[in-house]
Coordinates of C-alpha atoms in Angstrom, one line a residue:
M1 CA 18.8 -179.5 96.8
S2 CA 18.4 -177.9 100.2
T3 CA 15.5 -178.1 102.6
A4 CA 14.5 -175.2 104.8
I5 CA 11.9 -174.7 107.5
A6 CA 9.8 -171.6 107.2
G7 CA 7.2 -170.9 109.9
G8 CA 7.0 -174.5 110.8
V9 CA 6.5 -175.6 107.1
E10 CA 9.1 -177.6 105.3
V11 CA 10.0 -176.1 101.9
T12 CA 12.3 -178.0 99.5
G13 CA 14.4 -176.2 96.9
C14 CA 15.7 -173.0 98.5
P15 CA 15.7 -171.4 101.9
V16 CA 12.6 -169.5 102.7
P17 CA 13.0 -166.9 105.4
E18 CA 10.5 -167.0 108.3
H19 CA 8.1 -164.0 108.2
V20 CA 8.0 -162.3 111.6
P21 CA 5.4 -159.4 111.9
H22 CA 7.1 -156.3 113.3
H23 CA 4.1 -154.2 113.9
A24 CA 0.3 -154.5 114.4
H25 CA -2.7 -152.7 113.1
R26 CA -6.0 -151.8 114.7
D27 CA -9.1 -153.7 113.5
V28 CA -10.1 -151.1 110.9
S29 CA -13.4 -152.9 110.1
G30 CA -14.4 -152.5 113.7
G31 CA -15.2 -156.2 114.2
W32 CA -17.8 -156.7 116.9
L33 CA -17.0 -153.5 118.7
R34 CA -18.3 -151.0 116.1
P35 CA -21.9 -152.3 115.7
A36 CA -22.2 -153.0 119.5
V37 CA -21.0 -149.6 120.5
F38 CA -22.9 -147.7 117.9
G39 CA -26.1 -149.7 118.7
A40 CA -25.7 -148.9 122.4
M41 CA -25.2 -145.2 121.6
D42 CA -28.2 -145.1 119.4
G43 CA -30.3 -146.6 122.2
L44 CA -28.9 -144.1 124.7
V45 CA -29.4 -141.0 122.6
S46 CA -32.9 -141.9 121.3
N47 CA -34.3 -143.0 124.7
L48 CA -32.6 -140.2 126.6
A49 CA -34.1 -137.7 124.2
L50 CA -37.5 -139.4 124.4
L51 CA -37.5 -139.2 128.2
T52 CA -36.3 -135.6 128.4
G53 CA -38.9 -134.6 125.9
M54 CA -41.6 -136.2 127.9
A55 CA -40.2 -134.8 131.2
G56 CA -40.2 -131.3 129.6
G57 CA -44.0 -131.8 129.2
N58 CA -44.2 -132.2 133.0
V59 CA -45.6 -135.8 133.0
S60 CA -45.5 -138.2 136.0
S61 CA -42.7 -140.6 136.8
H62 CA -45.0 -143.5 136.0
T63 CA -45.5 -142.2 132.5
L64 CA -41.8 -141.7 132.0
V65 CA -41.1 -145.3 133.0
V66 CA -43.8 -146.6 130.6
T67 CA -42.5 -144.3 127.9
G68 CA -38.9 -145.3 128.4
L69 CA -39.6 -149.1 128.4
A70 CA -41.9 -148.7 125.3
G71 CA -39.1 -146.7 123.6
L72 CA -36.6 -149.4 124.5
A73 CA -38.8 -152.3 123.1
A74 CA -39.8 -150.4 120.0
G75 CA -36.3 -149.2 119.2
A76 CA -34.7 -152.6 119.9
F77 CA -37.2 -154.5 117.7
S78 CA -36.9 -151.9 115.0
M79 CA -33.1 -152.1 115.0
A80 CA -33.2 -155.9 114.9
A81 CA -35.6 -156.0 112.1
G82 CA -33.8 -153.4 110.1
E83 CA -30.4 -155.1 110.6
Y84 CA -31.8 -158.5 109.7
T85 CA -33.4 -157.2 106.5
S86 CA -30.4 -155.1 105.5
V87 CA -27.8 -157.9 106.1
A88 CA -30.0 -160.6 104.6
S89 CA -30.6 -158.5 101.5
Q90 CA -26.9 -157.8 101.2
R91 CA -26.0 -161.4 101.6
E92 CA -28.5 -162.6 99.0
L93 CA -27.2 -160.0 96.5
V94 CA -23.6 -161.3 97.1
E95 CA -24.7 -164.9 96.8
A96 CA -26.4 -164.1 93.5
E97 CA -23.3 -162.5 92.1
L98 CA -21.2 -165.4 93.3
A99 CA -23.5 -167.8 91.5
V100 CA -23.0 -165.7 88.3
E101 CA -19.2 -165.8 88.8
R102 CA -19.2 -169.5 89.5
L103 CA -21.2 -170.1 86.3
E104 CA -18.8 -168.0 84.2
L105 CA -15.8 -169.9 85.7
D106 CA -17.4 -173.1 84.6
R107 CA -18.4 -172.0 81.2
N108 CA -15.6 -169.7 80.2
P109 CA -12.5 -170.6 82.3
E110 CA -10.0 -169.2 79.8
D111 CA -11.8 -165.8 79.6
E112 CA -11.9 -165.6 83.4
L113 CA -8.2 -166.5 83.6
R114 CA -7.4 -163.7 81.2
E115 CA -9.6 -161.4 83.1
L116 CA -7.8 -162.2 86.3
A117 CA -4.4 -161.8 84.6
S118 CA -5.4 -158.4 83.3
L119 CA -6.2 -157.3 86.8
Y120 CA -2.7 -158.1 88.0
V121 CA -1.2 -156.4 84.9
A122 CA -3.2 -153.3 85.8
R123 CA -1.5 -153.4 89.2
G124 CA 2.0 -153.4 87.7
V125 CA 2.8 -157.1 87.3
E126 CA 4.5 -158.2 84.1
P127 CA 2.1 -159.8 81.6
E128 CA 3.8 -163.2 81.5
L129 CA 4.1 -163.4 85.2
A130 CA 0.5 -162.2 85.7
H131 CA -0.8 -164.9 83.4
E132 CA 1.2 -167.6 85.2
V133 CA 0.0 -166.4 88.6
A134 CA -3.6 -166.4 87.4
R135 CA -3.2 -169.8 85.9
Q136 CA -1.8 -171.3 89.1
L137 CA -4.5 -169.6 91.3
S138 CA -7.2 -170.8 88.9
A139 CA -6.3 -174.5 89.2
D140 CA -8.6 -174.9 92.2
P141 CA -12.2 -173.8 91.2
E142 CA -13.2 -172.8 94.7
Q143 CA -10.0 -170.8 95.1
A144 CA -10.5 -169.2 91.8
L145 CA -14.1 -168.2 92.8
E146 CA -12.8 -166.7 96.1
I147 CA -10.1 -164.7 94.3
H148 CA -12.5 -163.4 91.6
A149 CA -14.9 -162.4 94.4
R150 CA -12.3 -160.5 96.2
E151 CA -10.9 -158.8 93.1
E152 CA -14.2 -158.0 91.3
L153 CA -16.8 -157.8 94.1
G154 CA -14.6 -156.8 97.0
V155 CA -16.1 -159.5 99.3
D156 CA -14.8 -162.7 101.0
P157 CA -17.3 -165.5 100.1
T158 CA -16.0 -167.5 103.1
D159 CA -16.8 -164.7 105.6
L160 CA -20.3 -163.4 104.7
P161 CA -22.2 -161.7 107.5
S162 CA -25.0 -163.5 109.4
P163 CA -28.4 -161.8 109.5
L164 CA -29.3 -163.5 112.7
V165 CA -26.1 -162.4 114.4
A166 CA -26.5 -158.9 113.2
A167 CA -30.1 -158.7 114.4
A168 CA -29.4 -160.2 117.8
S169 CA -26.4 -158.0 118.5
S170 CA -28.3 -154.9 117.4
F171 CA -31.2 -155.8 119.6
A172 CA -29.0 -156.4 122.6
S173 CA -26.8 -153.4 122.3
F174 CA -29.7 -151.0 121.6
A175 CA -31.7 -152.4 124.5
L176 CA -28.7 -152.1 126.9
G177 CA -28.1 -148.4 125.9
A178 CA -31.8 -147.5 126.0
L179 CA -32.1 -149.1 129.5
L180 CA -29.6 -146.7 131.1
P181 CA -31.9 -143.6 131.1
V182 CA -34.8 -145.6 132.5
L183 CA -32.8 -147.5 135.2
P184 CA -32.9 -144.7 137.8
Y185 CA -36.7 -144.6 137.6
L186 CA -37.0 -148.4 137.9
L187 CA -34.8 -148.1 141.1
G188 CA -37.2 -145.5 142.6
A189 CA -35.9 -142.1 141.4
S190 CA -38.6 -139.5 140.8
A191 CA -36.4 -136.7 139.4
L192 CA -34.9 -136.4 135.9
W193 CA -31.4 -135.6 136.8
P194 CA -30.2 -139.1 137.9
A195 CA -31.4 -140.5 134.5
V196 CA -29.6 -137.7 132.6
L197 CA -26.3 -138.1 134.6
L198 CA -26.3 -141.9 134.1
A199 CA -27.1 -141.6 130.4
L200 CA -24.4 -138.9 129.8
A201 CA -21.9 -141.1 131.6
G202 CA -22.9 -144.0 129.3
L203 CA -22.5 -141.8 126.3
F204 CA -19.0 -140.7 127.4
G205 CA -18.1 -144.4 127.9
C206 CA -19.4 -145.4 124.5
G207 CA -17.6 -142.5 122.8
A208 CA -14.4 -143.5 124.6
A209 CA -14.8 -147.1 123.4
V210 CA -15.2 -145.9 119.8
A211 CA -11.6 -144.6 120.1
R212 CA -10.5 -148.2 119.9
V213 CA -11.5 -148.3 116.2
T214 CA -10.5 -144.7 115.4
A215 CA -7.3 -142.6 115.6
R216 CA -8.9 -140.2 118.1
S217 CA -8.0 -140.1 121.8
W218 CA -10.5 -141.6 124.2
W219 CA -11.3 -138.4 125.9
F220 CA -12.0 -136.5 122.7
S221 CA -14.4 -139.3 121.4
G222 CA -16.0 -139.5 124.8
L223 CA -16.6 -135.7 125.1
R224 CA -17.8 -135.5 121.5
Q225 CA -20.5 -138.1 122.1
L226 CA -21.4 -136.6 125.5
V227 CA -21.9 -133.2 123.9
L228 CA -24.0 -134.5 121.0
G229 CA -26.2 -136.6 123.2
G230 CA -26.6 -133.8 125.7
A231 CA -27.6 -131.4 123.0
A232 CA -30.2 -133.9 121.7
A233 CA -31.6 -134.2 125.2
A234 CA -31.7 -130.5 125.8
L235 CA -33.4 -129.8 122.5
T236 CA -36.1 -132.4 123.1
F237 CA -36.6 -131.2 126.7
G238 CA -37.3 -127.7 125.3
I239 CA -39.6 -129.0 122.6
G240 CA -41.5 -131.1 125.2
A241 CA -41.8 -128.0 127.5
L242 CA -43.2 -125.9 124.6
V243 CA -45.7 -128.6 123.5
G244 CA -46.7 -129.3 127.1
S245 CA -47.4 -125.7 127.8
A246 CA -49.4 -125.3 124.5
V247 CA -51.5 -128.4 125.1
G248 CA -52.0 -127.5 128.8

């Protein structure tokens, strides 16, 4: 009987070749980058549009600052509350389904084993081999629960999202994005164009960052977000000008 070392693990019986990854993939789930970037873009677009709409109505710089900060606070709290509720509800639903699956594994282990084996058969594994694989994987109840959750629910019970983390990250990223259009006014600017230029630069930067989780080039993603955000700002400026003239 021979002994082999595979990836630092000793395996007795037959040689096991060491697996060496020869390529890497982008993080298709987006990780922390996706919610952070999109939260910042949401704050940028919404507050830029809010400020340009108010500026179109020919209001004072003081009013614009108050409006921008109010929009920042309202949007950030709204985003945080929405994310917390959404993620908490999703997590509670998953935990309820996991409890059902855990109960079934405890009450009807043979039925659950056959169910898991049938999933492997449907994917092309021979019935006898599928049953043996399912039997070995089901030996550990927690491992069996994790496998059933992955196969039937499409979730990883060991990596459920945190409502608090989602709320905090949404709040911070939205507030950071929404701050950019207000920042020139806080630093003493009295005209609209510095706020617009800074916000558009931020939109281009966020769009370029999105390219890290997509197959698009950074300049295309940046320009696309710049155009969309600029269009929203132009439209709200026009609406603000029309409403301001009518009210005046």
